[in-house]
Amino acid sequence: MDSALQYARDHADRFVEELKAWLRIPSISTDPEHDAQTRRAADWLAQRLRDAGLKTVDVLETGSAESPGHPVVYAEHHVSDDAPTVLVYGHYDVQPPDPLELWDQDPFEPVEVDGDLVARGAADDKGQAFMHVKAVEAYLQSGDGLPVNLKMMVEGEEENGSVHLAPFIEANRDRLAADVVLVSDTALFAPGVPSIAYGLRGLAYVEVELEGPARDLHSGVYGGGVENPINALARMIADLHDDDHRVTVEGFYDDVRELTDEERAGFRELPFDEARWQEEAGVEATKTEAGYSVLEGTTARPTLDVNGIWGGYTGKGAKTVLPSKATAKISCRLVPDQTPDDITEKLRRHFETHAPETMRLTFRNLHGGHGAIVDTSAPAMQAAAEALEGVFGQRPHFTREGGSIPVVADFKRLLGLDTVLMGFGLDSDAIHSPNERFGLDRFHQGIEASVRFLDAYARQAEDR
Amino acid sequence: MDSALQYARDHADRFVEELKAWLRIPSISTDPEHDAQTRRAADWLAQRLRDAGLKTVDVLETGSAESPGHPVVYAEHHVSDDAPTVLVYGHYDVQPPDPLELWDQDPFEPVEVDGDLVARGAADDKGQAFMHVKAVEAYLQSGDGLPVNLKMMVEGEEENGSVHLAPFIEANRDRLAADVVLVSDTALFAPGVPSIAYGLRGLAYVEVELEGPARDLHSGVYGGGVENPINALARMIADLHDDDHRVTVEGFYDDVRELTDEERAGFRELPFDEARWQEEAGVEATKTEAGYSVLEGTTARPTLDVNGIWGGYTGKGAKTVLPSKATAKISCRLVPDQTPDDITEKLRRHFETHAPETMRLTFRNLHGGHGAIVDTSAPAMQAAAEALEGVFGQRPHFTREGGSIPVVADFKRLLGLDTVLMGFGLDSDAIHSPNERFGLDRFHQGIEASVRFLDAYARQAEDR
């Protein structure tokens, strides 16, 4: 391991330049106009994996002729039938960069600012996925050799709901067989405060469209005589929360696994600086479900947010239109044991029940993902803790994350595998926002942690 | 008058072709990118007025260097100091054509469909303004000579709140001196049912923006901890009406002139076909302020409608953003004696009071206009009634219109003039909507009515 660590230190600058080249490829998976670029990002990665020395590297298609998907970059390096197998997962696709005008620069022309690499995808997830590529290279090119059998799958649809990933995993069960999954797509609890996420939230994302008049009407001629779909949709949205900021959808909380007293005590012990959190979020106050702290509200409680809304005239000036339609994108963050299918159905019933009878409701299920909770005493979790302690000089906290990595639930369900979430992001990385960034110190710490994890996990397996 | 009427009949087809040429010019006044086209529409009209034989024709600038306006096309033809003077008003600007995909054709390439001319501006107001141009041509070119002194002003900012018109009228008081104003920018009560509008609604149009987080946030990381500005704006919009569909803004109804029993009786006598109205509006049910009919609600009661809303991610797919901002365009239709300034201030106070304390509210006054009521017994109103009876063979109804023609209030306030609203539109003309249209039969009836009005009004003045 020591040669690998030294190799990573010696080639640190080159690793950053390589990452920049990857970040220049706008692999926006949700936008069909970027399909060619998305594939280019996959091909680019495959070549780096070959350069790293991995024996098998493939760009595998997903989806079908009717519903083509972005490819999965798959690599494999077998060491010994006796060694344990680690499956590293990441994603090479990125969020759309808009609103573009709020970026200080081109989102796809990475620049270094105060030690951070600023670009769309810097932290989520190209920067973090690339750490493992470089850790593997460090083992294979330094002469140390890999201590475990390594498999790596980097997908291209994470920001679009990983719609073709579960079928891909099912179809490749044998190929993907492993002992544990390692993912870096989460955050450190705070700068210099190492943590391992043991919980993730799920997601149910829908679109609701309300159509009133069959065409846009003149608000002078018709105003006062017909119901306005924007006003009606606004009422429906307003009614989605009660005064305690609890979601009013019937049965919404039925399957929520309540926090244990122990967990709540753990949350209170974390060095959480609420004032700083507010500053990072750019808000003047917090707003949580009654009875829960901000940390609990954002990681261990389900939510409902409108992600987008549009209707009527949205251009310059004043168009006196009484619009035909109004549409909202609405998503719920879920916690175990809520399921996306169940919550989506409850949302559907809610909107169908509450839509004005005289309007046409269209309800679209855009996507969903399961939440997850992992046992913190598992060998791989303890190996991760050891790795982080080696890098940071202190034992990591076990935390929960508010975001969704639906594939974690898929790995459990389809492959029977637990996932170690060893992420190096920070909430201030502005992922999904303008000026997304990733600290280069954390990029290098992540490479070292990946090297240390593979070593620690191999020893754990030997000991057993 | 008879030669003029014969001339109009003889040249009917040419008049239509000329109107088509005008409709081909996309004079969208609210869109700065169309400024050159808007001016071209003015110049085109000026040339037609010169061709008609009017002695003085000018394209007069409006606004100032800091706030340039679209020009007013002004024409004048003096007959005799003893004759009364009629000021004809119209507008050559049109609404934006979007949503473009709902048009059956190019909105600026007029086509004849089932006797209708289909194009943006066909009815509102190029088609109707052009009727008077052709009526004047008929008098001047047929040898009859005009029976009145005629002034004509056709502005280019009606669809953008006529922002520079009141200062223009003030600056041109002497030039515009007249006995009455004649406007065709309203509708017949129904096909074949002639009517004269004696009431118009005003308008107060504002934009409300709510900003929560200083930037777009990841809904997984922050969802459940901060208030969402779309959800908050939706709540504010929902609270703008009570269960009786009355507007909840404090003092909103203070200055509303209630309908008299006589007026309400008049409304009931009108041949109003609610099923047909619903069909034209493309709605499955009506929705009015409790206690008022559809006809009352759409013409004689004030309203509040959201004209547009936007915020967050509105593209394809599912972006899990917790947005920084949400914005709505909101307008009220006003009735006498509500004033746009007062209602705008009441809206401002309402939103300032109801906005969440932790969010930044931006309130923009986009524009406003006064409503109007004209005495139906005035000589010009009776002359209009005579003219319509001549065209249709039946006495017209006196009605109120739901739309706004703010200049009508300006003519009263600044020039002391009443306005005769002798419009030939129909609610089914789809003004402000895709596939706007104007019946060619009504175009020709309007020309005849204009010829007859000028004659009748000249006789009325002689009689006095």
Short mmCIF file of N, CA and C in Angstrom, two decimals, chain B residues 237 357 450 454:
data_model
loop_
_atom_site.label_atom_id
_atom_site.label_comp_id
_atom_site.label_asym_id
_atom_site.label_seq_id
_atom_site.Cartn_x
_atom_site.Cartn_y
_atom_site.Cartn_z
N ILE B 237 -50.82 32.80 -3.37
CA ILE B 237 -51.81 32.88 -4.45
C ILE B 237 -53.12 32.22 -4.02
N GLU B 357 -41.81 36.01 6.35
CA GLU B 357 -40.84 37.00 6.82
C GLU B 357 -39.42 36.69 6.39
N SER B 450 -69.38 52.66 -39.82
CA SER B 450 -68.58 53.85 -39.63
C SER B 450 -69.09 54.97 -40.55
N LEU B 454 -70.85 58.55 -39.01
CA LEU B 454 -70.38 59.91 -39.28
C LEU B 454 -71.52 60.77 -39.83
#
